[in-house]
PDB file of C-alpha atoms in Angstrom:
ATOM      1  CA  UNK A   1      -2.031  -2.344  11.837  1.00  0.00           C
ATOM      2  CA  UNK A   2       0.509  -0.631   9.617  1.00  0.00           C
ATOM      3  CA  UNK A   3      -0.121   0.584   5.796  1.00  0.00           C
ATOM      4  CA  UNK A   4       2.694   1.744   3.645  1.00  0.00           C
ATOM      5  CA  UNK A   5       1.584   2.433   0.098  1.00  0.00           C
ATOM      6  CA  UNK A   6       3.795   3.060  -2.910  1.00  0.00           C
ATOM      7  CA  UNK A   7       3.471   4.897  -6.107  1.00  0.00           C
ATOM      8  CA  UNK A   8       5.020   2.262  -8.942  1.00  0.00           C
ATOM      9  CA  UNK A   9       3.936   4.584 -11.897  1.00  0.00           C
ATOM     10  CA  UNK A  10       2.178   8.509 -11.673  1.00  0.00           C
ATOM     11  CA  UNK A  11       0.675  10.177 -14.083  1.00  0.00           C
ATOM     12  CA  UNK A  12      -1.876  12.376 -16.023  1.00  0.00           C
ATOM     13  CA  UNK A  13      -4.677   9.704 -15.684  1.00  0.00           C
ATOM     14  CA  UNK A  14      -3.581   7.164 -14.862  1.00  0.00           C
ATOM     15  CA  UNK A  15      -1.636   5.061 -11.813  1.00  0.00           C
ATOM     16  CA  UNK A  16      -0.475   2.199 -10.301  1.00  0.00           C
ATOM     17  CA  UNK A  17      -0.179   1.952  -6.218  1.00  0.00           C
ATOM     18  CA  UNK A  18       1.342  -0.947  -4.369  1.00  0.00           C
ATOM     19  CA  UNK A  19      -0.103  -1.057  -0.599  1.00  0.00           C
ATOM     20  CA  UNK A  20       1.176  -3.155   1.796  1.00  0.00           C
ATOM     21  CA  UNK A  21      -0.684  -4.012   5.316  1.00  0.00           C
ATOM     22  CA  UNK A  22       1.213  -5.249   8.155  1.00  0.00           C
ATOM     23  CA  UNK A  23       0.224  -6.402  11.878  1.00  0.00           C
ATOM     24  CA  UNK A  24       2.076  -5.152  14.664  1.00  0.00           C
ATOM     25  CA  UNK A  25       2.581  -6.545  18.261  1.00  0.00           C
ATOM     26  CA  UNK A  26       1.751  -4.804  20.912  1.00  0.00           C
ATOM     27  CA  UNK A  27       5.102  -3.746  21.951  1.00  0.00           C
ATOM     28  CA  UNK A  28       4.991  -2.181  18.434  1.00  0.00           C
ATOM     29  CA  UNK A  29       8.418  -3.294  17.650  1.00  0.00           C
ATOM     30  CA  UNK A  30       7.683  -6.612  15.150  1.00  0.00           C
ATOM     31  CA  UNK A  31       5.364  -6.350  12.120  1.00  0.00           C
ATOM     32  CA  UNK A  32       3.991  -9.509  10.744  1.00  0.00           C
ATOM     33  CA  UNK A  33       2.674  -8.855   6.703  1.00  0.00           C
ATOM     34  CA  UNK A  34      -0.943  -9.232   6.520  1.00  0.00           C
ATOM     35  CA  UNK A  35      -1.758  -8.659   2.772  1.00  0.00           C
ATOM     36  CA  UNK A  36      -0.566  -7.245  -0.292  1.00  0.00           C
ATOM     37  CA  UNK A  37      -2.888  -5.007  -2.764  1.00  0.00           C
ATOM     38  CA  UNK A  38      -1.707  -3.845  -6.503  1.00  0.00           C
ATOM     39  CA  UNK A  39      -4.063  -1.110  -8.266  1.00  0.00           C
ATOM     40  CA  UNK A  40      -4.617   0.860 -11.150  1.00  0.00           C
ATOM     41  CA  UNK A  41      -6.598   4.008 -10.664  1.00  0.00           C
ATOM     42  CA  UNK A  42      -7.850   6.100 -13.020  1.00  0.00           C
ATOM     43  CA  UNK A  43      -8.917   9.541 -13.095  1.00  0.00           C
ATOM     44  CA  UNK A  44     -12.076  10.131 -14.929  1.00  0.00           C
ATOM     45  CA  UNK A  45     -12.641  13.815 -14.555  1.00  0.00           C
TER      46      UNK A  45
END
């Protein structure tokens, strides 16, 4: 498995990540997408 994640917006307190999972073979030269997560996260402290 493969995860490439992505800031969309950064700031102060608060942002927004894209991740994206993806299977690979076992010759590790296709990936196949698995599953797509959006998130806001926020800090508290």
């Amino acid at each position: 498995m493969v995860s490439k994640s992505y800031v969309i917006k950064g700031g102060g307190k608060i942002n927004v990540v894209r991740t994206e999972i993806y299977v690979v073979d076992e010759n590790g030269e296709n990936e196949s997408h698995a599953a797509t997560s959006l998130v806001t996260m926020m800090k508290i402290k």
